[in-house]
Coordinates of C-alpha atoms in Angstrom, one line a residue:
M1 CA -37.6 22.4 -9.5
K2 CA -34.0 23.5 -9.1
L3 CA -34.1 22.7 -5.4
K4 CA -35.6 19.2 -6.1
T5 CA -32.8 18.5 -8.6
I6 CA -30.1 19.6 -6.2
F7 CA -31.6 17.4 -3.5
V8 CA -31.7 14.4 -5.8
L9 CA -28.0 15.0 -6.8
I10 CA -27.0 15.2 -3.1
I11 CA -28.7 11.8 -2.5
I12 CA -27.0 10.2 -5.5
F13 CA -23.6 11.7 -4.4
L14 CA -24.0 10.3 -0.9
L15 CA -25.1 6.9 -2.1
I16 CA -22.2 6.6 -4.5
G17 CA -19.9 8.1 -1.9
M18 CA -16.5 9.8 -2.3
P19 CA -13.5 7.8 -1.2
S20 CA -13.9 7.8 2.6
T21 CA -12.8 6.0 5.7
S22 CA -16.3 6.3 7.2
N23 CA -19.8 5.7 6.1
L24 CA -22.0 8.8 6.3
F25 CA -25.1 6.9 7.4
S26 CA -23.7 4.6 10.1
K27 CA -21.3 4.6 12.9
E28 CA -17.7 3.9 12.0
D29 CA -17.2 0.2 11.6
N30 CA -14.3 -1.0 13.7
I31 CA -12.2 -4.1 13.1
E32 CA -12.0 -6.2 16.3
K33 CA -8.5 -7.3 16.7
A34 CA -7.9 -10.8 18.2
G35 CA -4.7 -11.5 19.9
R36 CA -2.8 -12.6 22.9
S37 CA -3.4 -11.2 26.4
S38 CA 0.3 -10.5 26.6
L39 CA 0.1 -8.2 23.6
S40 CA -1.6 -4.8 23.3
I41 CA -4.7 -5.1 21.2
L42 CA -5.9 -1.9 19.4
S43 CA -8.8 -1.3 17.0
Y44 CA -8.6 0.7 13.9
A45 CA -11.3 2.1 11.6
K46 CA -12.0 0.1 8.6
G47 CA -11.7 1.8 5.2
S48 CA -10.8 1.4 1.6
G49 CA -8.6 3.2 -0.9
C50 CA -5.2 3.2 -2.3
K51 CA -2.4 5.4 -1.0
L52 CA 0.7 6.6 -2.9
V53 CA 4.1 8.1 -1.8
M54 CA 7.1 9.0 -3.9
A55 CA 10.5 10.3 -3.0
I56 CA 12.8 11.6 -5.8
A57 CA 16.5 12.5 -6.1
N58 CA 17.8 14.5 -3.1
A59 CA 14.8 13.5 -1.0
T60 CA 16.2 9.9 -0.8
A61 CA 19.3 8.7 1.1
G62 CA 21.1 7.5 -2.1
N63 CA 21.3 7.4 -5.8
Y64 CA 17.8 6.1 -6.3
N65 CA 14.2 7.0 -6.4
L66 CA 11.4 5.5 -4.4
L67 CA 7.7 4.8 -4.9
M68 CA 5.3 3.1 -2.5
K69 CA 1.7 2.1 -2.9
V70 CA -0.7 0.5 -0.4
R71 CA -3.3 -1.3 -2.4
D72 CA -6.9 -1.8 -1.4
P73 CA -7.8 -3.9 -4.4
A74 CA -10.8 -3.0 -6.5
R75 CA -10.7 -6.7 -7.6
P76 CA -10.6 -8.4 -4.1
G77 CA -8.8 -11.6 -3.5
L78 CA -5.4 -12.8 -2.4
Q79 CA -2.6 -10.5 -3.6
V80 CA 0.3 -12.0 -5.5
L81 CA 3.3 -11.0 -7.6
C82 CA 3.0 -11.7 -11.3
P83 CA 6.1 -11.5 -13.5
I84 CA 5.5 -11.2 -17.3
P85 CA 8.6 -11.9 -19.5
K86 CA 9.8 -9.9 -22.4
G87 CA 8.3 -11.4 -25.6
Y88 CA 5.1 -12.5 -24.0
E89 CA 2.2 -12.1 -26.5
Y90 CA -1.5 -11.7 -25.8
E91 CA -4.7 -10.3 -27.3
Y92 CA -7.0 -7.8 -25.7
H93 CA -10.0 -5.9 -26.9
H94 CA -10.2 -2.4 -28.3
P95 CA -11.6 0.0 -25.6
W96 CA -14.5 1.1 -27.8
F97 CA -15.3 -1.4 -30.6
G98 CA -14.2 -4.6 -28.9
F99 CA -12.1 -6.0 -31.8
K100 CA -9.0 -7.9 -30.8
M101 CA -5.7 -6.0 -30.5
H102 CA -2.4 -8.0 -30.5
F103 CA 0.2 -7.0 -28.0
K104 CA 3.8 -8.2 -27.5
V105 CA 5.6 -7.3 -24.3
R106 CA 8.8 -5.3 -25.0
H107 CA 9.9 -5.0 -21.3
K108 CA 9.7 -7.6 -18.6
F109 CA 7.5 -6.4 -15.8
I110 CA 6.3 -7.6 -12.4
G111 CA 2.9 -6.6 -11.2
T112 CA 1.1 -6.8 -7.8
T113 CA -2.2 -8.3 -8.7
T114 CA -5.1 -10.4 -7.5
V115 CA -4.5 -14.1 -7.8
K116 CA -7.2 -14.6 -10.4
D117 CA -5.7 -12.0 -12.6
I118 CA -2.6 -13.9 -13.8
P119 CA -1.9 -15.8 -17.0
P120 CA -3.6 -17.5 -18.8
N121 CA -6.0 -14.7 -17.8
I122 CA -5.1 -11.1 -18.6
T123 CA -2.9 -9.8 -15.9
K124 CA -4.3 -6.7 -14.1
P125 CA -1.6 -5.2 -11.9
G126 CA -2.5 -2.5 -9.3
M127 CA 1.2 -1.5 -9.2
I128 CA 4.0 -2.5 -11.5
L129 CA 7.7 -2.4 -12.3
N130 CA 9.5 -3.0 -15.6
D131 CA 13.1 -3.7 -16.6
A132 CA 13.6 -0.1 -18.0
G133 CA 13.6 1.1 -14.4
I134 CA 10.0 2.4 -14.4
A135 CA 7.4 1.9 -11.7
I136 CA 3.7 2.9 -11.9
A137 CA 1.0 2.9 -9.2
D138 CA -2.5 4.4 -9.1
A139 CA -5.4 5.5 -7.0
D140 CA -9.0 5.8 -8.4
T141 CA -10.9 9.1 -8.2
L142 CA -14.5 9.9 -8.8
S143 CA -15.6 11.2 -12.2
Y144 CA -18.1 10.5 -14.9
L145 CA -15.8 11.7 -17.7
V146 CA -15.1 8.1 -18.6
N147 CA -15.5 5.7 -21.5
P148 CA -19.1 4.3 -21.2
S149 CA -18.5 1.4 -23.5
K150 CA -18.7 -2.2 -22.2
Y151 CA -15.2 -2.6 -23.8
A152 CA -13.6 0.3 -21.8
W153 CA -10.3 -0.5 -20.2
D154 CA -9.9 -0.4 -16.4
D155 CA -6.9 1.2 -14.7
F156 CA -5.0 -2.0 -14.7
D157 CA -5.2 -2.3 -18.5
W158 CA -4.2 1.4 -18.7
M159 CA -1.0 0.8 -16.7
R160 CA -0.2 -2.5 -18.4
Y161 CA -0.5 -0.8 -21.8
A162 CA 2.3 1.7 -20.8
I163 CA 4.6 -0.4 -18.7
Q164 CA 5.0 -3.3 -21.3
S165 CA 6.4 -0.9 -23.9
A166 CA 7.9 2.2 -22.3
D167 CA 11.7 2.5 -22.6
N168 CA 11.8 5.5 -20.2
I169 CA 9.6 7.6 -18.0
D170 CA 8.8 10.1 -20.8
E171 CA 7.5 7.3 -23.0
A172 CA 5.5 5.9 -20.1
I173 CA 3.9 9.3 -19.5
S174 CA 3.1 9.7 -23.3
L175 CA 1.5 6.2 -23.4
L176 CA -0.6 6.9 -20.4
T177 CA -1.8 10.3 -21.7
H178 CA -1.3 11.0 -25.4
D179 CA -2.1 7.4 -26.5
A180 CA -4.5 6.2 -23.8
V181 CA -6.4 9.5 -23.4
D182 CA -6.0 11.6 -26.5
K183 CA -6.2 8.8 -29.0
L184 CA -8.1 5.9 -27.4
H185 CA -10.2 7.6 -24.6
A186 CA -9.8 4.2 -23.2
T187 CA -10.6 4.2 -19.5
S188 CA -13.7 3.5 -17.5
V189 CA -12.3 5.2 -14.4
A190 CA -10.5 8.4 -13.5
E191 CA -7.1 8.0 -11.9
N192 CA -4.2 9.5 -10.1
M193 CA -1.0 7.8 -11.3
F194 CA 2.4 8.1 -9.7
V195 CA 5.2 7.3 -12.2
V196 CA 8.8 6.9 -11.1
G197 CA 11.8 6.5 -13.4
I198 CA 15.6 6.6 -13.1
D199 CA 15.9 10.4 -13.2
K200 CA 12.6 11.8 -12.1
G201 CA 9.0 11.1 -11.1
A202 CA 5.6 12.4 -12.3
I203 CA 2.0 12.7 -11.1
I204 CA -0.7 12.1 -13.7
E205 CA -4.3 12.9 -13.1
A206 CA -6.5 11.7 -15.9
D207 CA -9.9 10.5 -17.1
A208 CA -10.9 9.3 -20.5
F209 CA -10.8 12.8 -22.0
N210 CA -8.6 15.0 -19.8
Y211 CA -5.2 14.8 -18.1
R212 CA -2.7 16.9 -16.3
V213 CA 0.9 16.0 -15.6
K214 CA 3.2 17.3 -12.9
G215 CA 6.9 16.4 -13.1
I216 CA 8.9 15.9 -10.0
K217 CA 12.7 16.2 -10.4
D218 CA 13.4 16.5 -6.7
G219 CA 11.2 16.1 -3.6
I220 CA 8.3 14.1 -2.3
A221 CA 4.6 13.6 -3.1
V222 CA 1.7 11.9 -1.4
Q223 CA -1.8 11.4 -2.6
S224 CA -4.8 9.1 -2.4
N225 CA -8.2 8.8 -4.0
Y226 CA -9.0 12.4 -4.9
P227 CA -8.0 14.9 -7.7
K228 CA -6.1 18.1 -7.2
M229 CA -5.1 19.3 -10.7
L230 CA -8.4 18.1 -12.1
W231 CA -10.5 19.3 -9.1
N232 CA -12.5 21.7 -11.2
I233 CA -12.9 19.3 -14.1
H234 CA -14.3 16.5 -11.9
L235 CA -17.3 18.6 -11.0
L236 CA -18.7 16.5 -8.2
Y237 CA -15.9 17.7 -5.9
P238 CA -16.4 21.5 -6.3
L239 CA -20.2 21.1 -6.6
F240 CA -20.7 19.2 -3.3
T241 CA -17.5 19.7 -1.2
A242 CA -15.3 22.7 -1.8
S243 CA -14.5 25.2 -4.5
Q244 CA -10.8 24.2 -4.4
F245 CA -8.9 21.2 -3.0
N246 CA -7.2 23.5 -0.5
S247 CA -10.2 25.6 0.5
T248 CA -10.3 26.2 4.2
F249 CA -12.3 28.1 6.8
T250 CA -11.0 29.4 10.1
G251 CA -13.2 31.5 12.3
W252 CA -15.8 31.9 15.1
V253 CA -19.2 30.2 14.7
E254 CA -22.4 30.0 16.8
K255 CA -24.9 27.3 17.4
G256 CA -27.0 26.7 14.3
K257 CA -24.4 28.0 11.9
I258 CA -23.8 26.1 8.6
I259 CA -20.3 26.4 7.2
R260 CA -19.5 25.6 3.6
L261 CA -16.3 25.7 1.6
G262 CA -18.0 26.7 -1.6
G263 CA -20.0 23.5 -2.2
L264 CA -23.6 22.5 -1.5
M265 CA -22.6 20.4 1.5
G266 CA -21.2 21.7 4.7
I267 CA -21.0 21.3 8.5
H268 CA -23.9 22.2 10.8
I269 CA -23.0 23.3 14.3
V270 CA -25.6 21.6 16.5
K271 CA -24.4 22.5 20.0
I272 CA -21.7 24.4 21.8
S273 CA -20.8 23.5 25.4
S274 CA -18.0 24.7 27.7
N275 CA -15.3 22.5 26.2
S276 CA -16.8 20.8 23.1
I277 CA -19.0 21.3 20.2
T278 CA -21.4 18.9 18.5
A279 CA -21.5 19.0 14.7
R280 CA -22.9 17.0 11.8
L281 CA -22.7 16.9 8.1
F282 CA -25.2 19.2 6.3
P283 CA -27.8 18.5 4.9
F284 CA -27.9 15.3 7.0
G285 CA -25.5 13.1 8.8
L286 CA -24.6 11.7 12.2
K287 CA -23.7 14.0 15.0
K288 CA -20.1 14.0 16.4
E289 CA -18.8 15.6 19.5
I290 CA -15.4 17.4 19.2
F291 CA -13.4 18.7 22.2
V292 CA -11.1 21.7 22.3
G293 CA -7.8 20.9 20.5
E294 CA -9.3 17.9 18.8
G295 CA -10.0 17.3 15.1
R296 CA -12.3 14.7 13.5
P297 CA -13.5 13.8 10.1
I298 CA -17.2 14.5 9.4
G299 CA -18.3 13.1 6.1
N300 CA -15.9 14.5 3.5
F301 CA -14.8 17.3 5.8
W302 CA -12.2 17.7 8.6
L303 CA -13.1 19.9 11.6
R304 CA -10.8 21.0 14.3
L305 CA -12.1 22.8 17.4
L306 CA -9.5 25.5 18.2
D307 CA -11.2 27.4 21.1
I308 CA -14.5 28.2 22.8
N309 CA -15.5 31.6 24.2
G310 CA -19.0 31.6 25.7
S311 CA -21.5 30.8 23.1
K312 CA -19.0 30.9 20.2
A313 CA -16.5 28.4 19.0
K314 CA -13.4 28.9 16.8
I315 CA -13.0 26.1 14.3
F316 CA -10.8 25.1 11.3
L317 CA -12.6 23.3 8.4
C318 CA -11.2 21.8 5.3
F319 CA -11.7 18.8 2.8
K320 CA -10.6 15.8 4.9
Y321 CA -8.0 14.6 2.4
Y322 CA -6.4 18.1 2.4
E323 CA -5.8 17.5 6.1
W324 CA -4.8 13.9 5.5
E325 CA -2.2 14.9 2.9
R326 CA -0.8 17.6 5.2
K327 CA -0.4 15.1 8.1
M328 CA 1.3 12.6 5.8
E329 CA 3.6 15.3 4.4
N330 CA 4.5 16.4 7.9
I331 CA 5.6 12.8 8.8
I332 CA 7.5 12.3 5.5
E333 CA 9.2 15.7 5.5
K334 CA 11.1 14.9 8.7
R335 CA 13.1 12.4 6.6
I336 CA 13.7 14.4 3.5
G337 CA 17.3 13.8 2.3
N338 CA 17.5 10.5 4.1
I339 CA 14.4 8.6 2.9
T340 CA 15.0 4.9 2.5
V341 CA 13.1 1.7 1.7
K342 CA 12.8 1.2 5.5
D343 CA 11.0 4.5 5.8
M344 CA 8.5 3.6 3.1
M345 CA 7.8 0.3 4.9
A346 CA 7.2 2.2 8.1
W347 CA 4.8 4.7 6.5
S348 CA 2.9 1.8 4.9
R349 CA 2.0 0.8 8.5
I350 CA 0.6 4.1 9.6
H351 CA -2.9 3.7 11.1
S352 CA -5.9 5.8 11.4
N353 CA -5.2 6.4 15.1
D354 CA -1.9 8.0 14.1
L355 CA -3.8 10.5 11.9
E356 CA -6.6 11.5 14.2
G357 CA -9.1 9.2 12.7
L358 CA -8.3 10.0 9.1
R359 CA -7.6 7.2 6.6
G360 CA -4.7 5.0 7.7
M361 CA -2.2 3.6 5.3
C362 CA -2.7 0.2 6.8
Q363 CA -6.4 -0.8 7.1
G364 CA -6.6 -4.6 6.7
G365 CA -8.7 -6.7 4.3
Y366 CA -7.1 -7.9 1.1
E367 CA -4.5 -5.1 1.4
A368 CA -1.0 -5.3 0.0
A369 CA 1.9 -2.8 0.0
T370 CA 4.8 -2.6 -2.5
V371 CA 7.8 -0.4 -2.3
Y372 CA 9.8 0.3 -5.5
K373 CA 13.5 1.3 -5.5
I374 CA 14.8 2.5 -8.9
P375 CA 18.6 2.9 -8.8
K376 CA 20.6 5.0 -11.3
E377 CA 23.2 2.2 -11.6
Y378 CA 22.1 -0.9 -13.6
P379 CA 18.3 -0.3 -13.2
E380 CA 17.5 -3.0 -15.7
F381 CA 18.9 -5.5 -13.2
L382 CA 18.8 -3.9 -9.8
S383 CA 15.4 -2.1 -9.7
T384 CA 13.7 -3.7 -6.8
L385 CA 10.3 -4.2 -5.3
W386 CA 9.7 -4.9 -1.7
F387 CA 6.3 -6.8 -1.3
A388 CA 4.2 -7.3 1.8
T389 CA 0.7 -8.7 1.9
D390 CA -1.3 -7.1 4.8
Q391 CA 1.9 -5.3 5.7
C392 CA 1.0 -5.0 9.4
A393 CA 1.0 -8.8 9.7
S394 CA 3.7 -9.8 7.3
I395 CA 7.4 -9.3 6.3
F396 CA 8.5 -7.2 3.3
V397 CA 10.5 -9.3 0.9
P398 CA 12.7 -8.2 -2.0
V399 CA 12.4 -9.1 -5.7
H400 CA 14.8 -7.6 -8.2
I401 CA 13.6 -7.1 -11.7
G402 CA 16.7 -9.1 -12.8
S403 CA 15.7 -12.1 -10.7
L404 CA 14.9 -15.2 -12.6
D405 CA 12.3 -16.6 -10.2
I406 CA 10.0 -15.8 -7.3
Y407 CA 9.2 -18.2 -4.4
D408 CA 5.9 -19.9 -5.1
A409 CA 4.0 -18.7 -2.0
Y410 CA 4.3 -15.1 -3.4
E411 CA 2.9 -16.1 -6.8
N412 CA 0.0 -18.4 -5.8
G413 CA -1.5 -16.5 -2.8
G414 CA 0.0 -18.7 -0.1
A415 CA 1.9 -15.8 1.4
H416 CA -1.2 -13.6 1.6
S417 CA -3.2 -16.4 3.1
I418 CA -0.7 -16.7 6.0
A419 CA -0.7 -12.9 6.4
L420 CA -4.5 -12.8 6.7
Q421 CA -4.5 -15.5 9.4
L422 CA -1.7 -13.6 11.3
L423 CA -3.8 -10.4 11.1
E424 CA -6.8 -12.2 12.5
K425 CA -4.8 -13.8 15.3
Y426 CA -2.5 -10.9 16.3
G427 CA -4.2 -7.8 15.0
H428 CA -2.5 -4.7 13.8
D429 CA 0.9 -3.5 15.1
N430 CA 1.5 -6.5 17.5
L431 CA 3.9 -8.1 15.1
T432 CA 5.3 -5.0 13.4
S433 CA 8.3 -4.3 15.7
I434 CA 9.2 -8.0 15.6
F435 CA 9.0 -8.2 11.8
E436 CA 10.9 -4.9 11.3
K437 CA 14.0 -6.6 12.8
V438 CA 13.8 -9.3 10.2
E439 CA 13.3 -6.7 7.4
A440 CA 16.4 -4.7 8.7
E441 CA 18.5 -7.9 8.2
F442 CA 16.9 -8.4 4.7
I443 CA 17.8 -4.8 3.7
N444 CA 21.4 -5.3 4.7
E445 CA 21.7 -8.6 2.9
T446 CA 20.1 -7.2 -0.2
E447 CA 22.6 -4.3 -0.3
E448 CA 25.5 -6.8 0.1
A449 CA 24.1 -9.0 -2.7
E450 CA 23.7 -5.9 -5.0
I451 CA 27.4 -4.9 -4.4
K452 CA 28.4 -8.4 -5.6
A453 CA 26.0 -8.2 -8.5
I454 CA 27.4 -4.9 -9.6
K455 CA 30.9 -6.3 -9.6
L456 CA 29.7 -9.2 -11.8
L457 CA 27.9 -6.8 -14.1
Q458 CA 31.0 -4.7 -14.5
E459 CA 32.8 -7.8 -15.5
G460 CA 30.2 -8.5 -18.1
K461 CA 28.8 -11.5 -16.2
Q462 CA 25.1 -10.8 -16.5
E463 CA 23.8 -14.3 -16.1
E464 CA 25.9 -14.8 -12.9
A465 CA 24.6 -11.5 -11.5
M466 CA 21.0 -12.5 -12.2
Q467 CA 21.5 -15.9 -10.6
L468 CA 23.0 -14.3 -7.5
L469 CA 20.1 -11.9 -7.2
T470 CA 17.6 -14.7 -7.7
L471 CA 19.1 -16.9 -5.0
S472 CA 19.5 -14.0 -2.6
D473 CA 15.9 -12.9 -3.1
M474 CA 14.3 -16.3 -2.9
N475 CA 16.3 -17.2 0.2
M476 CA 14.8 -14.2 2.0
Q477 CA 11.3 -14.9 0.6
M478 CA 11.6 -18.5 2.0
R479 CA 12.8 -17.3 5.4
A480 CA 10.0 -14.8 5.7
I481 CA 7.4 -17.5 5.1
A482 CA 9.1 -19.8 7.6
I483 CA 9.1 -17.1 10.3
E484 CA 5.5 -16.2 9.6
K485 CA 4.5 -19.8 9.9
M486 CA 6.3 -20.1 13.2
W487 CA 4.3 -17.2 14.6
L488 CA 1.0 -18.5 13.1
N489 CA 1.6 -21.9 14.9
A490 CA 2.4 -20.0 18.1
S491 CA -0.9 -18.3 17.9
Y492 CA -2.7 -21.6 18.5
L493 CA -0.8 -22.3 21.7
S494 CA -2.5 -22.0 25.1
N495 CA -1.8 -18.7 26.9
E496 CA 0.5 -20.5 29.3
A497 CA 2.5 -22.2 26.5
F498 CA 2.6 -19.0 24.4
A499 CA 4.1 -17.0 27.4
I500 CA 6.8 -19.6 27.7
V501 CA 7.9 -19.7 24.0
Y502 CA 7.3 -16.0 23.3
P503 CA 10.8 -14.7 24.5
E504 CA 12.5 -17.4 22.4
L505 CA 10.5 -16.5 19.3
I506 CA 11.5 -12.8 19.8
R507 CA 15.2 -13.8 20.1
I508 CA 14.9 -15.8 16.9
C509 CA 13.6 -12.8 14.9
K510 CA 16.4 -10.6 16.3
E511 CA 19.0 -13.1 15.3
H512 CA 17.3 -15.2 12.6
A513 CA 20.4 -15.3 10.4
N514 CA 22.4 -16.9 13.3
V515 CA 22.4 -20.7 12.7
K516 CA 23.7 -21.3 16.3
R517 CA 20.8 -19.3 17.7
I518 CA 18.3 -21.3 15.6
N519 CA 19.8 -24.6 16.6
N520 CA 19.6 -23.6 20.3
A521 CA 15.9 -22.7 19.8
I522 CA 15.2 -26.1 18.2
D523 CA 16.8 -27.8 21.2
Y524 CA 14.7 -25.6 23.5
I525 CA 11.4 -26.4 21.8
S526 CA 12.3 -30.1 21.6
T527 CA 13.0 -30.2 25.4
L528 CA 9.9 -28.2 26.2
M529 CA 7.7 -30.8 24.3
K530 CA 9.1 -33.5 26.6
E531 CA 8.1 -31.8 29.9
N532 CA 5.2 -33.1 31.9
G533 CA 2.1 -30.9 32.0
I534 CA 2.3 -29.7 28.4
D535 CA -1.1 -30.1 26.8
I536 CA -1.3 -32.5 23.9
S537 CA -2.7 -29.7 21.7
D538 CA 0.3 -27.5 22.6
K539 CA 2.7 -30.3 21.8
I540 CA 1.2 -30.5 18.3
Y541 CA 1.8 -26.8 17.6
L542 CA 5.2 -26.9 19.4
K543 CA 6.2 -29.7 17.0
N544 CA 5.1 -27.5 14.1
I545 CA 7.2 -24.6 15.4
E546 CA 10.2 -27.0 15.7
E547 CA 9.7 -27.9 12.0
N548 CA 9.5 -24.3 11.1
L549 CA 12.8 -23.6 12.9
Q550 CA 14.4 -26.6 11.2
E551 CA 13.3 -25.3 7.8
L552 CA 14.7 -21.8 8.7
F553 CA 17.9 -23.5 9.8
R554 CA 18.3 -25.2 6.4
I555 CA 17.5 -22.0 4.5
I556 CA 20.0 -20.0 6.4
L557 CA 22.7 -22.7 6.1
N558 CA 22.2 -22.9 2.3
H559 CA 22.4 -19.1 2.1
Q560 CA 25.6 -18.8 4.1
T561 CA 27.2 -21.7 2.1
F562 CA 26.4 -20.1 -1.2
F563 CA 27.8 -16.7 -0.2
I564 CA 31.0 -18.3 1.2
Y565 CA 31.8 -19.7 -2.2
N566 CA 30.6 -16.7 -4.2

């Protein structure tokens, strides 16, 4: 009877699935990347899940803290920015009894959310920043210690409850734990939450009845959809996978050997050859061949083949997210002391191929990435989010918490729609190096705008500072859309026409703030359209590109004119 019960539990566990980049029952699904023959086209494993990185105090390059989340939304749809002003009032149900609770927002906040989750509906942000200099982001974990009521709050309600009222990071932590867990037992899902404030950061692991908090005053942290502090509380992990998050095995094994890390599941060594082994998930799973020096995920495990000696193989085995975290930390630690917004952007674009088949930071779908920068000076105005929809096919744009407006395309889903089309046309990575040049210019311009804003704030001119930040942010947001539209139109050109205009488009992205360069590009495209032999379809898209360049010219000219007189 006990064996039958265990077998049923294993089946349920596999059907539910722990957060994973691969399906245990089928071959890894790959996204086919469409693109130009002149560009390298790679394929990356599909997956799902949220990824979190923070850098605090001396880990960063300046007097600020950083938080980054790549969101694979539980509520799929176009991702947008949703600002909620101070004083906004709404009603939401009690997490157990369903009666209406009245809330009034004490701190303006901006959330990254699905387009359907904006007012007049209840906003449900997957990551969020407020004007007290606090940012919160989360990643789901697997636990049944949750509120079973139909009125239970989800993770978005949980974060909104804290961010709308917290004056500082300690209050945010208290609202997320003491209030939401100890008092309300509110949540229908277990979470890892990264909270970053002006002076420190914190990691919260929590469900409806338990929580653990780890403060971070200096250093880095990275995590995804798995517990560490609550590993032995969320029993499915130790029961099926490993006794501890960091449990490992290193040793020699023979054919037929089953290796476990303290859980019911393990790895079965099916075959040992001269330079490889074949292994599969135990009690059942697909076979995978692994060569000497190579590592691969198998189910929820990570197996590396270290050596072979006759009929024996030396292996290293661990929980796959233990290895994922180690690999990410190795990448991040090289930059400790100098971590910037630019680094966070780059890490959001790490792919599965960069991590030996483990979960990539960038995986496609309705993905979005947001990087938060919390400065020590004037955080209520200068705290910034950098937002990218499908970050491998779009440009990160800045939004200060003190900005008075956001360009419509980032609030109505238009920006994400363009990014999805670019991802389909160009695939992963093919636009990254091009868009990084634009982002580098945006970072420089933002720093210049902040210097001017600080001067205005020191003079007591808060409204002028907010207007300056708004105009600066929106100008870059508009430029990003114009550049992305230009590349989208170029993707519809014939291969011959694309090859002709490609170098010019590259030069534009390198010098997109140079009005003379843009004007020359407009003349070049205009002349090209008049040449004999250009297909009528190509002429249509060249005309669209010309219009995109003209729009970019006007945006840049307005920007330069504004800053000359301010």
